[in-house]
Short mmCIF file of C-alpha atoms in Angstrom, two decimals:
data_model
loop_
_atom_site.label_atom_id
_atom_site.label_comp_id
_atom_site.label_asym_id
_atom_site.label_seq_id
_atom_site.Cartn_x
_atom_site.Cartn_y
_atom_site.Cartn_z
CA MET A 1429 -12.32 -17.47 -17.47
CA ASP A 1430 -13.17 -16.78 -21.11
CA ALA A 1431 -13.09 -13.44 -22.90
CA ALA A 1432 -16.75 -12.71 -22.12
CA GLU A 1433 -16.24 -13.19 -18.39
CA PHE A 1434 -12.96 -11.26 -18.56
CA ARG A 1435 -14.84 -8.27 -20.00
CA LYS A 1436 -17.37 -8.43 -17.14
CA ARG A 1437 -14.83 -9.01 -14.36
CA GLY A 1438 -12.40 -6.49 -15.82
CA LYS A 1439 -15.04 -3.77 -15.55
CA GLU A 1440 -15.73 -4.82 -11.95
CA MET A 1441 -12.04 -4.64 -11.11
CA VAL A 1442 -11.66 -1.19 -12.71
CA ASP A 1443 -14.62 0.00 -10.61
CA TYR A 1444 -13.05 -1.52 -7.49
CA VAL A 1445 -9.67 0.16 -8.12
CA ALA A 1446 -11.33 3.51 -8.92
CA ASP A 1447 -13.40 3.29 -5.73
CA TYR A 1448 -10.32 2.30 -3.74
CA LEU A 1449 -8.35 5.31 -4.96
CA GLU A 1450 -11.27 7.74 -4.71
CA LYS A 1451 -12.06 6.74 -1.12
CA ILE A 1452 -8.54 5.92 0.06
CA ASP A 1453 -8.56 8.83 2.51
CA LYS A 1454 -11.28 7.01 4.48
CA ARG A 1455 -8.95 4.03 5.11
CA GLN A 1456 -6.48 3.95 7.98
CA VAL A 1457 -3.13 4.72 6.39
CA PHE A 1458 -1.17 2.00 8.27
CA PRO A 1459 -2.62 -1.44 9.03
CA ASP A 1460 -3.45 -2.82 12.49
CA VAL A 1461 -2.15 -6.33 11.76
CA GLU A 1462 0.68 -8.16 13.52
CA PRO A 1463 3.36 -10.22 11.73
CA GLY A 1464 1.94 -13.55 10.55
CA TYR A 1465 -1.64 -12.24 10.37
CA LEU A 1466 -2.32 -13.64 6.91
CA ARG A 1467 -1.41 -17.33 7.16
CA PRO A 1468 -4.36 -18.33 9.40
CA LEU A 1469 -6.77 -16.58 7.02
CA ILE A 1470 -6.00 -18.79 4.01
CA PRO A 1471 -5.77 -22.56 3.49
CA ASP A 1472 -2.46 -24.39 3.86
CA CYS A 1473 -2.49 -25.55 0.22
CA ALA A 1474 -3.69 -24.34 -3.16
CA PRO A 1475 -7.23 -25.54 -4.06
CA GLN A 1476 -7.50 -28.76 -6.07
CA ASP A 1477 -10.54 -27.50 -7.94
CA PRO A 1478 -11.13 -24.06 -9.50
CA GLU A 1479 -12.78 -21.37 -7.40
CA SER A 1480 -15.08 -18.65 -8.74
CA PHE A 1481 -14.01 -15.08 -9.32
CA GLU A 1482 -16.61 -14.01 -6.73
CA ASP A 1483 -14.83 -16.10 -4.08
CA VAL A 1484 -11.47 -14.57 -4.93
CA PHE A 1485 -12.89 -11.06 -5.19
CA LYS A 1486 -14.59 -11.08 -1.80
CA ASP A 1487 -11.33 -12.14 -0.15
CA ILE A 1488 -9.58 -8.94 -1.28
CA GLU A 1489 -11.28 -6.87 1.43
CA LYS A 1490 -11.25 -9.73 3.93
CA ILE A 1491 -7.61 -10.86 3.61
CA ILE A 1492 -5.53 -8.43 1.56
CA MET A 1493 -6.72 -4.92 2.46
CA PRO A 1494 -6.36 -5.36 6.26
CA GLY A 1495 -2.62 -5.81 5.66
CA VAL A 1496 -2.05 -3.01 3.14
CA THR A 1497 -0.10 0.16 3.90
CA HIS A 1498 -1.89 2.72 1.77
CA TRP A 1499 0.95 4.48 -0.07
CA HIS A 1500 -1.45 6.61 -2.10
CA SER A 1501 -3.35 7.93 0.90
CA PRO A 1502 -3.13 11.72 1.34
CA TYR A 1503 -2.08 10.91 4.93
CA PHE A 1504 0.99 8.95 3.82
CA PHE A 1505 4.09 11.12 4.32
CA ALA A 1506 6.75 8.39 4.57
CA TYR A 1507 9.73 7.49 2.36
CA PHE A 1508 9.31 9.29 -0.98
CA PRO A 1509 6.25 9.35 -3.29
CA ALA A 1510 5.12 6.24 -5.15
CA ALA A 1511 3.65 7.59 -8.37
CA SER A 1512 0.18 6.62 -9.52
CA SER A 1513 -2.24 7.86 -12.14
CA PHE A 1514 -5.16 6.47 -14.09
CA PRO A 1515 -3.40 6.74 -17.49
CA ALA A 1516 -0.46 4.73 -16.12
CA LEU A 1517 -2.81 2.08 -14.68
CA LEU A 1518 -4.52 1.71 -18.05
CA ALA A 1519 -1.15 1.42 -19.79
CA ASP A 1520 -0.11 -1.29 -17.31
CA MET A 1521 -3.29 -3.17 -18.18
CA LEU A 1522 -2.39 -3.00 -21.88
CA CYS A 1523 1.18 -4.06 -21.09
CA GLY A 1524 -0.16 -7.12 -19.27
CA GLY A 1525 -2.57 -7.85 -22.09
CA ILE A 1526 0.08 -7.71 -24.84
CA GLY A 1527 2.33 -9.75 -22.58
CA CYS A 1528 5.49 -9.54 -24.68
CA VAL A 1529 8.93 -10.18 -23.16
CA GLY A 1530 10.87 -7.48 -25.00
CA PHE A 1531 14.49 -8.52 -24.54
CA SER A 1532 15.41 -7.75 -28.15
CA TRP A 1533 14.10 -5.71 -31.05
CA ALA A 1534 12.88 -8.89 -32.76
CA ALA A 1535 11.09 -10.03 -29.59
CA SER A 1536 8.83 -6.98 -30.01
CA PRO A 1537 9.86 -4.06 -32.22
CA ALA A 1538 7.30 -1.63 -30.76
CA CYS A 1539 8.37 -2.44 -27.19
CA THR A 1540 11.99 -1.57 -28.00
CA GLU A 1541 11.46 1.43 -30.25
CA LEU A 1542 8.86 3.16 -28.07
CA GLU A 1543 11.23 2.90 -25.10
CA THR A 1544 14.08 4.51 -27.05
CA VAL A 1545 11.84 7.38 -28.17
CA MET A 1546 10.22 7.86 -24.74
CA LEU A 1547 13.62 8.11 -23.03
CA ASP A 1548 14.57 10.76 -25.61
CA TRP A 1549 11.31 12.62 -24.85
CA LEU A 1550 12.00 12.46 -21.13
CA GLY A 1551 15.64 13.46 -21.60
CA LYS A 1552 14.57 16.53 -23.56
CA MET A 1553 12.03 17.43 -20.85
CA ILE A 1554 14.85 17.72 -18.29
CA ASN A 1555 17.21 19.30 -20.81
CA LEU A 1556 19.76 16.48 -20.72
CA PRO A 1557 22.84 17.12 -22.89
CA GLU A 1558 22.49 15.77 -26.42
CA GLU A 1559 25.13 13.06 -25.82
CA PHE A 1560 22.74 11.21 -23.49
CA LEU A 1561 20.03 10.91 -26.15
CA ALA A 1562 19.79 8.14 -28.72
CA GLY A 1563 18.38 10.39 -31.44
CA LYS A 1564 18.83 8.86 -34.88
CA ASP A 1565 22.56 8.22 -34.65
CA GLY A 1566 23.78 9.26 -31.16
CA GLN A 1567 26.22 7.20 -29.09
CA GLY A 1568 24.19 7.49 -25.89
CA GLY A 1569 20.62 6.65 -25.03
CA GLY A 1570 18.14 5.76 -22.35
CA VAL A 1571 16.72 2.56 -20.92
CA ILE A 1572 14.01 1.73 -18.38
CA GLN A 1573 15.36 -0.18 -15.37
CA GLY A 1574 13.27 -1.65 -12.57
CA SER A 1575 14.70 0.67 -9.91
CA ALA A 1576 17.42 3.22 -9.18
CA SER A 1577 19.24 0.45 -7.31
CA GLU A 1578 19.48 -1.52 -10.56
CA ALA A 1579 20.71 1.55 -12.45
CA THR A 1580 23.49 2.11 -9.90
CA LEU A 1581 24.50 -1.56 -10.04
CA ILE A 1582 24.49 -1.60 -13.84
CA SER A 1583 26.66 1.52 -14.05
CA LEU A 1584 29.08 0.22 -11.40
CA LEU A 1585 29.48 -3.11 -13.22
CA ALA A 1586 29.99 -1.35 -16.56
CA ALA A 1587 32.58 0.95 -14.97
CA ARG A 1588 34.32 -2.05 -13.41
CA THR A 1589 34.59 -3.88 -16.74
CA LYS A 1590 35.79 -0.75 -18.53
CA THR A 1591 38.48 -0.06 -15.90
CA ILE A 1592 39.74 -3.65 -15.77
CA ARG A 1593 40.15 -3.71 -19.57
CA GLN A 1594 41.89 -0.34 -19.51
CA VAL A 1595 44.35 -1.30 -16.76
CA GLN A 1596 45.09 -4.66 -18.42
CA SER A 1597 45.79 -2.95 -21.75
CA GLU A 1598 48.44 -0.84 -19.99
CA ASN A 1599 49.68 -3.66 -17.71
CA PRO A 1600 49.15 -7.00 -19.49
CA GLU A 1601 50.90 -8.89 -16.68
CA LEU A 1602 48.09 -8.03 -14.19
CA THR A 1603 45.28 -10.55 -13.79
CA GLU A 1604 41.66 -9.54 -13.38
CA ALA A 1605 41.87 -10.67 -9.72
CA ASP A 1606 44.91 -8.41 -9.14
CA ILE A 1607 42.98 -5.41 -10.41
CA MET A 1608 39.67 -6.26 -8.70
CA GLY A 1609 41.39 -6.27 -5.31
CA ARG A 1610 42.53 -2.68 -5.84
CA LEU A 1611 39.33 -1.16 -7.27
CA VAL A 1612 37.49 1.39 -5.12
CA ALA A 1613 34.05 2.98 -5.58
CA TYR A 1614 32.93 6.14 -3.77
CA ALA A 1615 29.70 7.77 -2.64
CA SER A 1616 28.54 10.38 -0.15
CA ASP A 1617 28.05 9.38 3.48
CA GLN A 1618 24.43 10.42 2.76
CA ALA A 1619 24.04 8.14 -0.29
CA HIS A 1620 21.35 5.48 -0.39
CA SER A 1621 22.28 2.03 0.94
CA SER A 1622 21.74 0.64 -2.57
CA VAL A 1623 25.11 2.13 -3.62
CA GLU A 1624 26.92 0.13 -0.94
CA ARG A 1625 24.89 -2.91 -1.99
CA ALA A 1626 25.97 -2.44 -5.62
CA ALA A 1627 29.62 -2.53 -4.51
CA LEU A 1628 28.90 -5.63 -2.42
CA ILE A 1629 27.40 -7.41 -5.44
CA GLY A 1630 30.17 -6.06 -7.69
CA GLY A 1631 32.86 -7.42 -5.34
CA VAL A 1632 34.67 -4.08 -4.96
CA LYS A 1633 35.59 -1.83 -2.04
CA ILE A 1634 33.46 1.23 -1.41
CA LYS A 1635 34.32 4.30 0.63
CA ASN A 1636 32.12 7.08 1.97
CA VAL A 1637 33.11 10.63 1.14
CA SER A 1638 32.34 13.04 3.99
CA SER A 1639 29.55 15.52 3.36
CA ASP A 1640 29.62 19.12 4.59
CA ASP A 1641 27.31 20.96 6.97
CA LYS A 1642 24.64 21.02 4.24
CA PHE A 1643 24.97 17.23 3.81
CA THR A 1644 26.50 17.60 0.33
CA VAL A 1645 29.79 16.30 -1.07
CA CYS A 1646 32.12 18.95 -2.49
CA GLY A 1647 35.13 18.57 -4.77
CA SER A 1648 37.81 18.99 -2.09
CA ALA A 1649 36.39 16.13 0.01
CA LEU A 1650 36.44 13.75 -2.97
CA LYS A 1651 39.93 14.85 -4.07
CA LYS A 1652 41.34 14.24 -0.57
CA VAL A 1653 40.18 10.62 -0.43
CA LEU A 1654 41.21 9.95 -4.05
CA ASP A 1655 44.74 11.24 -3.43
CA GLU A 1656 45.08 9.10 -0.30
CA ASP A 1657 43.87 5.95 -2.06
CA LYS A 1658 45.99 6.42 -5.16
CA ALA A 1659 49.06 6.90 -2.93
CA SER A 1660 48.17 3.52 -1.33
CA GLY A 1661 48.16 1.80 -4.73
CA LEU A 1662 44.37 1.57 -5.02
CA ILE A 1663 42.46 2.23 -8.27
CA PRO A 1664 39.51 4.66 -7.93
CA PHE A 1665 37.04 3.80 -10.70
CA PHE A 1666 33.48 4.85 -9.80
CA PHE A 1667 31.76 7.73 -7.99
CA CYS A 1668 28.02 7.89 -7.36
CA ALA A 1669 26.84 11.47 -6.91
CA THR A 1670 23.41 11.92 -5.33
CA LEU A 1671 20.91 14.60 -6.25
CA GLY A 1672 18.21 14.54 -3.57
CA THR A 1673 19.56 12.24 -0.86
CA THR A 1674 17.10 9.96 0.91
CA PRO A 1675 17.68 11.29 4.45
CA CYS A 1676 17.27 15.01 3.70
CA CYS A 1677 17.15 15.68 -0.08
CA SER A 1678 20.60 17.29 -0.28
CA PHE A 1679 22.48 17.77 -3.56
CA ASP A 1680 26.11 16.82 -4.24
CA ARG A 1681 28.10 19.52 -6.05
CA LEU A 1682 28.32 18.19 -9.58
CA LEU A 1683 30.15 21.21 -10.96
CA GLU A 1684 33.05 20.51 -8.56
CA LEU A 1685 32.90 16.71 -8.63
CA GLY A 1686 32.45 16.19 -12.38
CA PRO A 1687 35.75 17.70 -13.56
CA ILE A 1688 37.65 15.70 -10.90
CA CYS A 1689 36.04 12.44 -12.05
CA ASN A 1690 36.76 13.26 -15.70
CA LYS A 1691 40.39 14.13 -14.97
CA GLU A 1692 40.94 10.98 -12.88
CA ASN A 1693 39.14 8.77 -15.42
CA ILE A 1694 36.50 7.80 -12.86
CA TRP A 1695 32.99 6.86 -14.00
CA MET A 1696 30.51 9.34 -12.50
CA HIS A 1697 26.99 8.05 -12.05
CA ILE A 1698 24.27 10.41 -10.86
CA ASP A 1699 21.47 9.00 -8.73
CA ALA A 1700 18.55 11.46 -8.73
CA ALA A 1701 15.90 8.83 -7.97
CA TYR A 1702 13.42 11.19 -6.28
CA ALA A 1703 14.60 14.67 -7.23
CA GLY A 1704 15.07 14.04 -10.96
CA SER A 1705 11.38 14.49 -11.77
CA ALA A 1706 11.56 18.10 -10.55
CA PHE A 1707 14.09 18.95 -13.26
CA ILE A 1708 11.22 19.19 -15.77
CA CYS A 1709 10.50 22.56 -14.07
CA PRO A 1710 12.89 25.29 -15.30
CA GLU A 1711 13.18 26.71 -11.77
CA PHE A 1712 14.70 23.43 -10.52
CA ARG A 1713 16.81 22.54 -13.57
CA HIS A 1714 19.91 24.27 -12.14
CA LEU A 1715 20.12 21.44 -9.61
CA LEU A 1716 21.21 19.22 -12.51
CA ASN A 1717 23.98 21.55 -13.72
CA GLY A 1718 27.13 19.47 -14.09
CA VAL A 1719 25.35 16.44 -15.54
CA GLU A 1720 27.45 17.04 -18.66
CA PHE A 1721 30.43 15.54 -16.78
CA ALA A 1722 28.57 12.30 -15.93
CA ASP A 1723 28.82 8.93 -17.66
CA SER A 1724 25.37 7.81 -16.53
CA PHE A 1725 22.32 9.41 -14.95
CA ASN A 1726 19.15 7.99 -13.43
CA PHE A 1727 15.84 9.08 -11.91
CA ASN A 1728 12.54 7.40 -11.12
CA PRO A 1729 9.40 8.58 -12.94
CA HIS A 1730 7.73 5.97 -10.71
CA LYS A 1731 8.42 8.20 -7.70
CA TRP A 1732 7.20 11.65 -8.65
CA LEU A 1733 6.12 11.72 -12.29
CA LEU A 1734 2.77 9.90 -12.05
CA VAL A 1735 4.08 6.70 -13.71
CA ASN A 1736 3.24 3.61 -11.65
CA PHE A 1737 6.05 1.38 -10.38
CA ASP A 1738 8.23 0.12 -11.96
CA CYS A 1739 9.77 2.68 -14.31
CA SER A 1740 13.29 3.90 -13.54
CA ALA A 1741 14.84 6.00 -16.32
CA MET A 1742 18.59 5.63 -16.94
CA TRP A 1743 20.76 7.31 -19.57
CA VAL A 1744 24.35 6.67 -20.61
CA LYS A 1745 26.70 8.81 -22.67
CA LYS A 1746 28.18 5.80 -24.43
CA ARG A 1747 25.88 2.83 -24.75
CA SER A 1748 28.87 0.78 -25.93
CA ASP A 1749 30.14 0.91 -22.32
CA LEU A 1750 27.05 -0.96 -21.13
CA ILE A 1751 26.81 -3.34 -24.06
CA GLY A 1752 30.53 -4.10 -23.81
CA ALA A 1753 30.07 -5.23 -20.20
CA PHE A 1754 26.96 -7.39 -20.60
CA LYS A 1755 26.77 -8.65 -24.18
CA LEU A 1756 26.33 -12.39 -24.72
CA GLU A 1757 24.90 -13.75 -27.96
CA PRO A 1758 23.53 -17.32 -27.80
CA LEU A 1759 22.04 -18.43 -31.10
CA TYR A 1760 18.47 -18.56 -29.77
CA LEU A 1761 18.55 -14.81 -28.99
CA GLN A 1762 20.07 -13.68 -32.28
CA HIS A 1763 18.07 -12.08 -35.10
CA HIS A 1764 18.96 -10.89 -38.58
CA HIS A 1765 18.59 -7.15 -37.81
CA GLN A 1766 20.96 -7.06 -34.85
CA GLU A 1767 24.09 -6.09 -36.80
CA SER A 1768 22.31 -3.45 -38.88
CA GLY A 1769 23.19 -0.67 -36.45
CA LEU A 1770 19.55 0.44 -36.58
CA VAL A 1771 18.16 -1.54 -33.63
CA THR A 1772 18.61 -1.68 -29.86
CA ASP A 1773 18.58 -4.95 -27.94
CA TYR A 1774 17.91 -3.86 -24.37
CA ARG A 1775 18.92 -7.22 -22.91
CA HIS A 1776 22.51 -5.90 -23.11
CA TRP A 1777 21.59 -2.88 -20.96
CA GLN A 1778 20.28 -4.64 -17.85
CA ILE A 1779 20.65 -7.52 -15.35
CA PRO A 1780 17.62 -9.68 -16.28
CA LEU A 1781 16.94 -10.96 -19.78
CA GLY A 1782 13.17 -10.41 -19.85
CA ARG A 1783 11.51 -7.03 -19.70
CA ARG A 1784 7.94 -5.71 -19.74
CA PHE A 1785 6.48 -3.12 -22.11
CA ARG A 1786 6.99 -0.35 -19.52
CA SER A 1787 7.37 2.49 -22.01
CA LEU A 1788 3.60 2.34 -22.59
CA LYS A 1789 3.17 3.94 -19.16
CA LEU A 1790 5.45 6.82 -20.07
CA TRP A 1791 3.73 7.27 -23.42
CA PHE A 1792 0.25 7.41 -21.87
CA VAL A 1793 1.24 9.70 -18.99
CA LEU A 1794 3.35 12.14 -21.02
CA ARG A 1795 0.60 12.49 -23.62
CA MET A 1796 -2.37 12.71 -21.23
CA TYR A 1797 -0.79 15.12 -18.72
CA GLY A 1798 1.56 16.99 -21.03
CA VAL A 1799 4.67 18.68 -19.71
CA THR A 1800 2.60 21.51 -18.18
CA GLY A 1801 0.36 19.09 -16.23
CA LEU A 1802 3.35 17.24 -14.81
CA GLN A 1803 5.08 20.52 -13.91
CA GLU A 1804 1.99 21.62 -12.00
CA HIS A 1805 1.98 18.32 -10.08
CA ILE A 1806 5.59 18.88 -8.98
CA ARG A 1807 5.03 22.55 -8.13
CA LYS A 1808 1.94 21.76 -6.05
CA HIS A 1809 3.93 19.28 -3.94
CA VAL A 1810 6.75 21.79 -3.45
CA ARG A 1811 4.22 24.46 -2.38
CA LEU A 1812 2.74 22.04 0.16
CA SER A 1813 6.19 21.22 1.54
CA HIS A 1814 6.89 24.92 2.13
CA GLN A 1815 3.49 25.22 3.78
CA PHE A 1816 4.45 22.47 6.24
CA GLU A 1817 7.89 24.05 6.75
CA HIS A 1818 6.18 27.36 7.60
CA LEU A 1819 3.92 25.64 10.17
CA VAL A 1820 6.93 23.99 11.82
CA LEU A 1821 8.89 27.26 11.97
CA GLN A 1822 5.96 28.98 13.73
CA ASP A 1823 6.27 26.54 16.66
CA GLU A 1824 9.35 27.34 18.72
CA ARG A 1825 9.40 23.83 20.20
CA PHE A 1826 10.49 22.45 16.81
CA GLU A 1827 13.46 22.91 14.48
CA ILE A 1828 14.02 22.36 10.74
CA CYS A 1829 17.13 20.23 10.25
CA ALA A 1830 17.94 20.64 6.53
CA GLU A 1831 17.14 23.08 3.76
CA VAL A 1832 13.73 22.45 2.20
CA VAL A 1833 14.33 22.38 -1.56
CA LEU A 1834 11.64 20.10 -3.00
CA GLY A 1835 8.96 18.02 -1.27
CA LEU A 1836 10.77 16.77 1.86
CA ILE A 1837 10.91 18.45 5.27
CA CYS A 1838 13.27 17.17 7.97
CA PHE A 1839 12.19 18.39 11.41
CA ARG A 1840 12.31 17.45 15.09
CA LEU A 1841 11.45 18.60 18.57
CA LYS A 1842 14.29 20.55 20.15
CA GLY A 1843 15.60 18.02 22.61
CA SER A 1844 17.00 14.52 22.88
CA ASN A 1845 16.88 11.70 20.35
CA GLU A 1846 14.80 9.72 22.87
CA LEU A 1847 12.19 12.48 22.93
CA ASN A 1848 11.93 12.45 19.12
CA LYS A 1849 11.80 8.65 18.99
CA ALA A 1850 8.90 8.82 21.44
CA LEU A 1851 7.16 11.43 19.26
CA LEU A 1852 7.52 9.32 16.12
CA LYS A 1853 6.26 6.25 18.00
CA SER A 1854 3.15 8.11 19.12
CA ILE A 1855 2.55 9.46 15.58
CA ASN A 1856 2.78 6.05 13.93
CA GLU A 1857 0.88 4.22 16.66
CA ALA A 1858 -2.04 6.65 16.25
CA LYS A 1859 -2.10 5.61 12.55
CA LYS A 1860 -3.73 8.81 11.35
CA ILE A 1861 -0.62 9.69 9.31
CA HIS A 1862 2.55 7.73 8.53
CA LEU A 1863 6.17 8.99 8.79
CA VAL A 1864 9.66 7.47 8.82
CA PRO A 1865 12.83 8.85 10.44
CA CYS A 1866 16.48 9.35 9.55
CA TYR A 1867 19.69 10.30 11.31
CA LEU A 1868 21.44 13.55 10.43
CA ARG A 1869 24.79 13.98 12.21
CA GLU A 1870 23.69 11.71 15.09
CA LYS A 1871 20.38 13.56 15.42
CA PHE A 1872 17.20 11.48 15.20
CA VAL A 1873 15.04 13.40 12.70
CA LEU A 1874 11.47 13.01 11.44
CA ARG A 1875 10.99 13.09 7.65
CA PHE A 1876 7.77 14.54 6.24
CA ALA A 1877 7.52 13.81 2.51
CA ILE A 1878 4.69 15.12 0.34
CA CYS A 1879 3.68 11.91 -1.43
CA SER A 1880 0.13 11.36 -2.65
CA ARG A 1881 -1.16 12.60 -5.99
CA THR A 1882 -4.34 13.66 -4.16
CA VAL A 1883 -2.75 15.38 -1.13
CA GLU A 1884 -4.06 18.90 -0.48
CA SER A 1885 -3.37 21.77 1.89
CA THR A 1886 -6.10 20.47 4.25
CA HIS A 1887 -4.23 17.16 4.69
CA VAL A 1888 -0.97 18.96 5.45
CA LYS A 1889 -2.71 21.19 8.03
CA PHE A 1890 -4.38 18.17 9.61
CA ALA A 1891 -1.03 16.35 9.79
CA TRP A 1892 0.65 19.32 11.50
CA GLN A 1893 -2.19 19.80 14.01
CA HIS A 1894 -2.02 16.09 14.81
CA ILE A 1895 1.78 16.13 15.26
CA SER A 1896 1.59 19.34 17.32
CA GLN A 1897 -1.06 17.89 19.67
CA LEU A 1898 0.89 14.65 20.13
CA ALA A 1899 4.00 16.73 20.88
CA THR A 1900 2.06 18.70 23.52
CA ASP A 1901 0.83 15.48 25.15
CA LEU A 1902 4.29 13.95 25.04
CA LEU A 1903 6.06 16.99 26.52
CA GLN A 1904 3.53 17.13 29.37
CA THR A 1905 4.15 13.44 30.12
CA TRP A 1906 7.93 13.89 30.02
CA GLU A 1907 7.78 16.98 32.26
CA HIS A 1908 5.52 15.11 34.69
CA ASN A 1909 7.97 12.19 34.78
CA ASP A 1910 10.88 14.59 35.34
CA HIS A 1911 9.10 16.09 38.36
CA GLN A 1912 8.37 12.62 39.74
CA GLN A 1913 12.06 11.66 39.71
#
């Protein structure tokens, strides 16, 4: 394919993507395929000779689309949002076109410097304390990671290195292995599984801290487990606080937890993967109060801020803590500006070496929506979530299981877990909308997340009418079966 054909085919692909997104509500939200559907549809081996673009293009609808779950459908209410917008798509196209691998400033100065400035922009939008911003001569700064899972792992590994060095400086006779065996990380019993996975990769113990009746961790619960572990000779070193938990969007109490972590010299990382985008709205910013006590903080613009995956924003108070844990300097990666103090080499801030020009997406989206446009997007979703909550509360057969703060509603039929599992099965088998469940205190709960950029009140009403009708049918069946027995 030469440049002339690329121009032609590129325009066709843009039209295809625009049509796909404009008409996505006409597609069934969840596919009908069974596992292994795709293999019989394509040859066993790659073609020996080139095929035409037309041949490839026509196979998109024939082979790929039948197996796609349509995350951007206004009938998709599962997980959390996956952000998407036309400015971000165009920026991704430019990123692919430039094709730099920006592991250092020298590898692509614009790639590095735009990221530093964009993370400062974003930090100011959520009113992060000054220490987290790079500015012209700050000690902190932001970096784009691939996911919140990576940000948690990075912060845990940095905390581990920092603690080992600290303990060894006070007790030179202890080996790294001696210390590693005593290190303990902590997170809420509602925290995402990625926190446990980070500890698994980091080779350290992790303990759950019990959450209260609102599914949040308070200071007394953390202090109790810390005191017990220190008395047993363990070394607490890392606590991951969650703002907007995955099961029910609850918020750990930073103002209680932060001072404890600071006093005990424990690294506090804040995972606000979903909820963090809402902090650009002044009415939700209080949910971030206490961030000043944290060592690192992360949220995903690729969830709720209209920036396509992947773009996970992470800030640290002291970038030297990250660089100190990951810095290696082979000759082939060195450049003559690196010791100037004026440049950032992001390879020291992450797990992989290579990195894409992801800050272009932030730059395009922040400029083309503006803060007010992004705030309206968040507020619209929150309004829709309260609309759904209101519909649920009007039906006495149902109950709301957790406070509705942002765009997630946890609800269920009053009754057994088996009844609610049957309801979810009938919802997802009908394939008109898509939901996923969670457990809250042994209760099987349905999660309804406002996700799509294009979702409207009509879609929410349709979803509730559909759920309500399926519940009616299900309850009649169950009552009939009860009478039969």
